């Protein structure tokens, strides 16, 4: 990683006696010989430990280490990491694809990475490392021979997307949709759109890929993907099967292993980008087949003879309804049980949004629903339907499943703070 060593020297105005860097780390438990450790948050408590492990360099904002020649003391270690990442990115020939949107960022990132990997050397954001800490950390994981970096960009407050775009130096941009995520901070969808669409200011319009059926995104200039005939890339013949979703895009047929209309859209965005970057249909389908999806995204799991669909990484009204609609449309011989839990960051109208989700759930043919969480409990006061069951805890849900629903196909959907995966 010669360019990283070069960047360290230039960023901090000093020549470090380092011949080799294995990787950059922010987790002291993962430090190995020749690693660079950036001590953020409480990482400063482990500096001696990482030096003992053989770290080549430590960056921290603890002045107690100013006399150690293996430690760079800075004013703010997070800002130092951001600056280092920005400078390092400028030395790389890697093309960066930035992905934002209210829902579907992580899955779309996984699909784009899978598609590009059929032809190119590509790296992606690990998990959901998509904020002001995770994004620069991801940039610092890139190697000099990586041809593409597929980078997720999350936000919850105004002004965050421009910061991430500037650090990443994006070449291509993707906006999946505009929904109701983060309304606690962003107040309304207009503000969400204004912030997410900032990505357009950092790339030419021909390098922007967006869901064209979205009422907000349809206003932007770029490559539009969707079901409407006005789009540049038109989805047709969308069908749910036990293998996943089958569909055509501009009259070419594709199969993707994750169910759901939203995943059909996510895959279509990835295909459109792949075609624009010179991949053949065959290379794209090979990439789709090999996609490694981040866990808890409509993940099918059989445990102790019970079939679960774990879609419980996160939730918003849009993704809740999409998950329920998909679950409703997949044909199973068994009855269906949906466990739906609280959504976070919904702002002042949070109970209204929970009522809307319950309303939508009752329009489906799903056999029964178990609700969990204080917000769902308040929303439930407006309903009297025998399909709706409220439980006070996950333990109570487990008991109910073992007693009554072991033969059901069970969907789990709710915000991550509910830890619904503990039920499995």
XYZ file of C-alpha atoms in Angstrom:
424
model
C 0.000 0.000 0.000
C 2.611 2.497 -1.151
C 0.037 5.174 -1.922
C -1.395 4.921 1.584
C 2.066 5.400 3.115
C 2.591 8.335 0.753
C -0.791 9.775 1.815
C 0.056 9.422 5.524
C 3.304 11.319 5.019
C 1.627 14.120 3.063
C -1.483 14.395 5.279
C 0.423 14.664 8.546
C 3.531 16.457 7.213
C 6.009 13.900 8.439
C 7.990 10.988 6.973
C 7.092 7.800 8.819
C 9.507 4.872 8.861
C 6.958 2.422 7.485
C 7.721 0.024 4.628
C 4.473 -1.933 4.710
C 0.890 -1.481 5.914
C -1.325 -4.565 6.157
C -4.585 -2.664 6.681
C -6.230 0.232 8.500
C -8.346 -0.644 11.549
C -10.663 1.137 13.981
C -11.348 -1.998 16.075
C -8.485 -2.822 18.430
C -9.566 -6.481 18.561
C -8.784 -6.887 14.852
C -5.307 -5.339 14.923
C -2.448 -7.389 13.467
C 1.194 -6.790 12.676
C 1.885 -3.699 10.522
C -1.702 -2.397 10.785
C -2.540 1.292 11.215
C -4.933 1.871 14.118
C -7.171 4.948 14.193
C -8.374 5.405 17.770
C -11.900 6.805 17.577
C -14.345 7.135 20.485
C -13.005 4.915 23.294
C -10.268 3.452 21.073
C -7.692 5.587 22.915
C -8.038 3.147 25.846
C -6.432 0.395 23.749
C -3.428 2.173 22.255
C -0.811 0.299 24.289
C -2.569 -2.972 23.475
C -2.437 -2.373 19.699
C 1.210 -1.278 19.857
C 2.015 -4.510 21.709
C 0.252 -6.396 18.908
C 2.611 -4.876 16.343
C 0.652 -1.939 14.932
C 2.924 0.156 12.718
C 1.185 3.447 13.526
C -1.591 4.850 15.722
C -3.636 8.000 15.080
C -5.382 9.412 18.156
C -6.525 12.624 19.835
C -5.007 11.835 23.222
C -2.099 14.189 24.026
C -0.637 11.704 26.531
C 0.920 9.883 23.555
C 2.590 12.903 21.913
C 6.137 11.694 22.700
C 5.690 8.233 21.161
C 7.142 8.077 17.627
C 4.573 5.456 16.591
C 1.618 7.667 17.555
C 0.282 10.679 15.647
C -1.643 12.969 17.998
C -4.334 15.017 16.233
C -7.059 17.383 17.384
C -9.910 15.081 16.295
C -9.241 11.490 15.248
C -12.488 11.155 13.257
C -11.764 14.294 11.225
C -8.191 13.084 10.737
C -9.507 9.771 9.352
C -11.853 11.649 7.011
C -9.017 13.815 5.707
C -6.718 10.812 5.294
C -9.423 8.926 3.377
C -10.159 11.911 1.126
C -6.467 12.374 0.297
C -5.932 8.638 -0.259
C -8.954 8.417 -2.561
C -7.477 11.192 -4.753
C -4.394 9.051 -5.377
C -6.408 6.009 -6.512
C -7.577 5.196 -10.037
C -10.512 3.274 -8.523
C -13.941 4.328 -9.808
C -16.287 5.028 -6.886
C -20.039 4.347 -7.017
C -21.967 6.146 -4.267
C -25.355 4.728 -3.260
C -27.967 6.587 -1.232
C -31.740 6.450 -0.757
C -34.287 5.914 1.994
C -34.513 2.126 1.586
C -32.614 -0.575 -0.232
C -29.120 0.953 -0.069
C -27.383 -2.080 1.388
C -29.059 -4.633 -0.882
C -28.460 -2.470 -3.968
C -24.812 -2.124 -2.925
C -24.527 -5.909 -2.615
C -26.124 -6.463 -6.034
C -24.010 -3.839 -7.824
C -20.881 -5.317 -6.273
C -21.906 -8.819 -7.375
C -22.654 -7.693 -10.924
C -19.392 -5.728 -11.318
C -17.343 -8.542 -9.766
C -18.179 -10.791 -12.717
C -15.746 -8.676 -14.774
C -13.894 -6.218 -12.541
C -11.965 -6.202 -9.257
C -14.464 -4.535 -6.942
C -14.785 -3.831 -3.228
C -17.878 -2.778 -1.271
C -18.868 -1.200 2.022
C -18.855 -3.895 4.700
C -22.216 -4.304 6.443
C -23.732 -0.854 6.754
C -20.551 1.170 7.376
C -22.178 4.095 5.608
C -21.812 7.190 7.808
C -19.127 9.820 8.523
C -17.032 7.120 10.228
C -17.890 4.031 8.173
C -17.442 5.629 4.750
C -13.883 6.958 5.240
C -12.974 3.659 6.907
C -14.255 1.839 3.786
C -12.224 4.114 1.479
C -9.103 3.269 3.498
C -9.726 -0.454 2.853
C -9.347 0.012 -0.913
C -6.254 -1.429 -2.562
C -4.432 0.290 -5.407
C -5.553 -2.369 -7.912
C -9.275 -2.174 -7.023
C -11.119 -1.078 -10.163
C -14.419 -0.200 -8.457
C -15.478 0.756 -4.953
C -19.206 0.353 -4.240
C -19.872 2.716 -1.365
C -23.071 3.072 0.677
C -23.988 6.579 1.871
C -26.396 6.909 4.775
C -27.664 10.085 6.395
C -29.993 11.226 9.137
C -29.287 14.979 9.211
C -29.024 17.775 6.658
C -25.587 18.351 5.162
C -24.254 14.807 5.546
C -24.463 13.622 1.910
C -22.171 16.405 0.544
C -19.556 15.557 3.193
C -19.631 11.875 2.196
C -19.501 12.684 -1.534
C -16.458 14.890 -1.040
C -14.587 12.246 0.971
C -15.436 9.466 -1.497
C -14.870 11.482 -4.678
C -17.674 9.623 -6.435
C -17.704 8.875 -10.181
C -21.211 7.348 -10.324
C -24.290 7.871 -8.155
C -27.362 5.785 -7.317
C -30.515 6.946 -5.507
C -32.837 4.037 -4.696
C -35.944 5.988 -3.551
C -37.256 8.753 -1.304
C -39.245 7.502 1.687
C -40.042 8.228 5.317
C -36.782 7.175 6.963
C -35.227 9.635 9.443
C -38.293 11.901 9.623
C -37.510 12.434 13.306
C -34.651 14.653 12.085
C -35.618 15.502 8.498
C -39.324 16.346 9.246
C -40.710 15.517 5.771
C -39.945 13.813 2.449
C -39.176 17.120 0.733
C -36.201 17.568 3.047
C -35.147 13.936 2.565
C -35.218 14.436 -1.215
C -33.285 17.681 -1.022
C -30.528 16.003 0.991
C -30.344 12.671 -0.888
C -30.356 14.391 -4.281
C -27.221 16.369 -3.386
C -25.325 13.432 -4.881
C -26.221 14.765 -8.345
C -23.957 17.786 -7.815
C -20.830 15.618 -7.788
C -21.225 13.667 -11.043
C -22.370 14.220 -14.655
C -26.065 13.416 -15.187
C -25.245 10.418 -17.402
C -23.550 8.792 -14.392
C -26.626 9.081 -12.133
C -28.918 6.017 -11.814
C -32.303 6.475 -10.111
C -35.657 4.760 -9.588
C -37.664 6.702 -12.145
C -41.122 5.799 -10.806
C -40.417 7.660 -7.572
C -42.430 10.903 -7.613
C -39.412 12.854 -6.319
C -36.616 11.179 -8.262
C -38.526 11.485 -11.539
C -37.705 15.226 -11.382
C -33.969 14.575 -11.704
C -31.896 14.186 -14.863
C -30.160 10.846 -15.187
C -30.675 7.190 -16.076
C -34.192 6.338 -14.901
C -35.125 2.747 -14.122
C -38.665 1.555 -13.395
C -41.950 0.129 -14.646
C -43.216 3.309 -16.336
C -42.726 3.615 -20.085
C -41.048 7.031 -19.682
C -37.975 5.442 -18.079
C -34.702 4.767 -19.912
C -34.622 1.212 -18.549
C -38.113 -0.345 -18.405
C -39.004 -3.311 -16.172
C -41.606 -5.768 -17.514
C -42.954 -9.268 -16.779
C -42.139 -9.089 -13.051
C -43.013 -12.466 -11.446
C -42.458 -13.900 -7.959
C -41.229 -17.517 -7.907
C -39.822 -19.855 -5.269
C -36.384 -19.168 -6.835
C -36.704 -15.389 -6.490
C -37.908 -12.727 -8.933
C -38.051 -13.124 -12.696
C -38.369 -10.008 -14.847
C -37.243 -8.382 -18.066
C -35.345 -5.114 -18.414
C -35.481 -3.489 -21.836
C -36.752 -6.829 -23.168
C -33.881 -8.938 -21.777
C -34.830 -11.600 -19.178
C -33.179 -11.860 -15.764
C -33.543 -13.835 -12.524
C -32.534 -12.605 -9.073
C -32.642 -14.832 -5.995
C -34.244 -12.351 -3.555
C -38.017 -12.042 -3.643
C -39.871 -8.730 -3.681
C -40.760 -6.002 -6.126
C -38.296 -3.726 -4.338
C -35.507 -6.244 -4.968
C -36.523 -6.462 -8.622
C -36.045 -2.673 -8.760
C -32.714 -2.847 -6.889
C -31.461 -5.546 -9.274
C -32.626 -3.519 -12.296
C -30.632 -0.495 -11.108
C -27.555 -2.727 -10.821
C -28.157 -4.199 -14.294
C -28.546 -0.725 -15.822
C -25.269 0.391 -14.274
C -23.561 -2.817 -15.396
C -24.746 -2.357 -18.989
C -23.515 1.240 -18.948
C -20.088 0.011 -17.792
C -19.784 -2.450 -20.672
C -20.904 -5.732 -19.131
C -22.746 -8.256 -21.297
C -26.127 -9.736 -20.329
C -24.379 -13.050 -19.597
C -21.805 -11.411 -17.327
C -24.574 -9.557 -15.507
C -26.637 -12.713 -14.897
C -23.503 -14.492 -13.647
C -22.984 -11.585 -11.265
C -26.611 -11.677 -10.082
C -26.285 -15.401 -9.344
C -23.192 -14.836 -7.207
C -24.414 -11.848 -5.141
C -23.541 -12.152 -1.457
C -26.395 -10.368 0.297
C -25.863 -8.766 3.710
C -27.805 -10.810 6.331
C -31.343 -9.916 7.481
C -32.502 -8.775 4.027
C -35.355 -11.178 3.245
C -33.013 -13.938 4.389
C -34.557 -17.435 4.400
C -33.583 -19.478 7.465
C -34.790 -22.885 8.697
C -34.155 -23.382 12.436
C -35.467 -26.291 14.510
C -37.795 -27.208 11.664
C -39.363 -23.725 11.480
C -39.112 -21.684 8.248
C -38.305 -18.004 8.885
C -37.843 -15.076 6.522
C -35.638 -12.587 8.362
C -36.138 -9.105 6.915
C -35.529 -7.366 10.216
C -32.373 -5.339 9.743
C -34.321 -2.107 9.538
C -37.758 -0.718 8.787
C -39.721 2.260 7.539
C -43.343 2.463 6.354
C -42.238 1.886 2.742
C -40.030 -1.121 3.496
C -42.586 -2.612 5.944
C -45.296 -2.532 3.297
C -42.938 -3.854 0.615
C -41.922 -6.752 2.848
C -45.530 -7.613 3.715
C -46.581 -7.364 0.055
C -43.753 -9.673 -1.022
C -44.533 -12.170 1.749
C -48.186 -12.101 0.706
C -47.367 -12.743 -2.959
C -45.008 -15.717 -2.518
C -46.878 -18.996 -2.830
C -46.386 -21.377 0.095
C -48.398 -24.475 1.048
C -48.185 -23.528 4.733
C -50.007 -20.746 6.543
C -48.199 -17.424 6.973
C -47.416 -15.511 10.171
C -45.892 -12.018 10.077
C -44.153 -10.676 13.174
C -44.018 -6.888 12.839
C -42.327 -4.604 15.354
C -41.727 -0.913 16.032
C -40.127 1.447 13.523
C -37.691 4.095 14.791
C -36.968 7.718 13.818
C -40.530 8.356 12.604
C -40.953 11.722 14.307
C -44.130 13.289 15.733
C -46.504 11.213 13.565
C -44.938 7.873 14.485
C -48.209 6.293 15.700
C -49.954 7.306 12.475
C -47.220 5.553 10.455
C -47.620 2.414 12.570
C -51.404 2.507 12.040
C -50.815 2.772 8.287
C -48.634 -0.343 8.359
C -51.277 -2.302 10.289
C -53.952 -1.062 7.877
C -51.885 -2.289 4.945
C -51.163 -5.627 6.648
C -54.891 -6.296 6.977
C -55.400 -5.811 3.223
C -53.157 -8.845 2.578
C -54.082 -12.527 2.787
C -51.420 -13.248 5.439
C -53.077 -15.501 8.017
C -51.930 -13.891 11.272
C -49.824 -11.044 12.671
C -47.909 -10.777 15.922
C -47.104 -7.177 16.921
C -44.279 -6.110 19.233
C -43.280 -2.751 20.746
C -44.841 0.264 22.449
C -45.576 2.106 19.191
C -47.347 -0.915 17.712
C -49.262 -1.289 20.981
C -50.576 2.279 20.774
C -51.426 1.919 17.082
C -53.266 -1.331 17.785
C -55.831 0.471 19.979
C -57.565 1.517 16.742
C -58.111 -2.042 15.515
C -60.282 -5.017 16.379
C -59.262 -7.889 14.155
C -58.730 -11.477 15.264
C -55.672 -11.777 13.003
C -53.811 -9.208 15.160
C -52.061 -10.461 18.302
C -49.934 -8.273 20.574
C -47.034 -9.722 22.582
C -45.118 -7.883 25.289
C -41.773 -9.596 24.688
C -39.805 -11.802 22.338
C -39.962 -14.585 24.932
C -43.741 -14.453 24.737
C -43.526 -14.635 20.937
C -41.236 -17.684 21.106
C -43.674 -19.480 23.385
C -46.579 -18.647 21.089
C -44.704 -19.906 18.011
C -43.829 -23.211 19.705
C -47.369 -23.614 20.960
C -49.345 -22.593 17.873
C -47.325 -21.544 14.785
C -44.463 -24.043 14.301
C -45.893 -25.108 10.931
C -46.247 -21.535 9.636
C -43.888 -19.661 7.348
C -42.797 -16.762 9.589
C -41.755 -13.280 8.452
C -39.796 -11.014 10.816
C -39.909 -7.282 10.069
C -39.086 -4.274 12.240
C -36.324 -1.815 13.056
C -33.016 -3.303 14.147
C -33.313 -2.085 17.761
C -36.057 -4.702 18.297
C -33.494 -7.497 17.801
C -36.151 -9.702 16.189
C -33.442 -12.149 15.131
C -33.346 -13.306 18.774
C -36.650 -15.041 18.093
C -34.897 -17.328 15.582
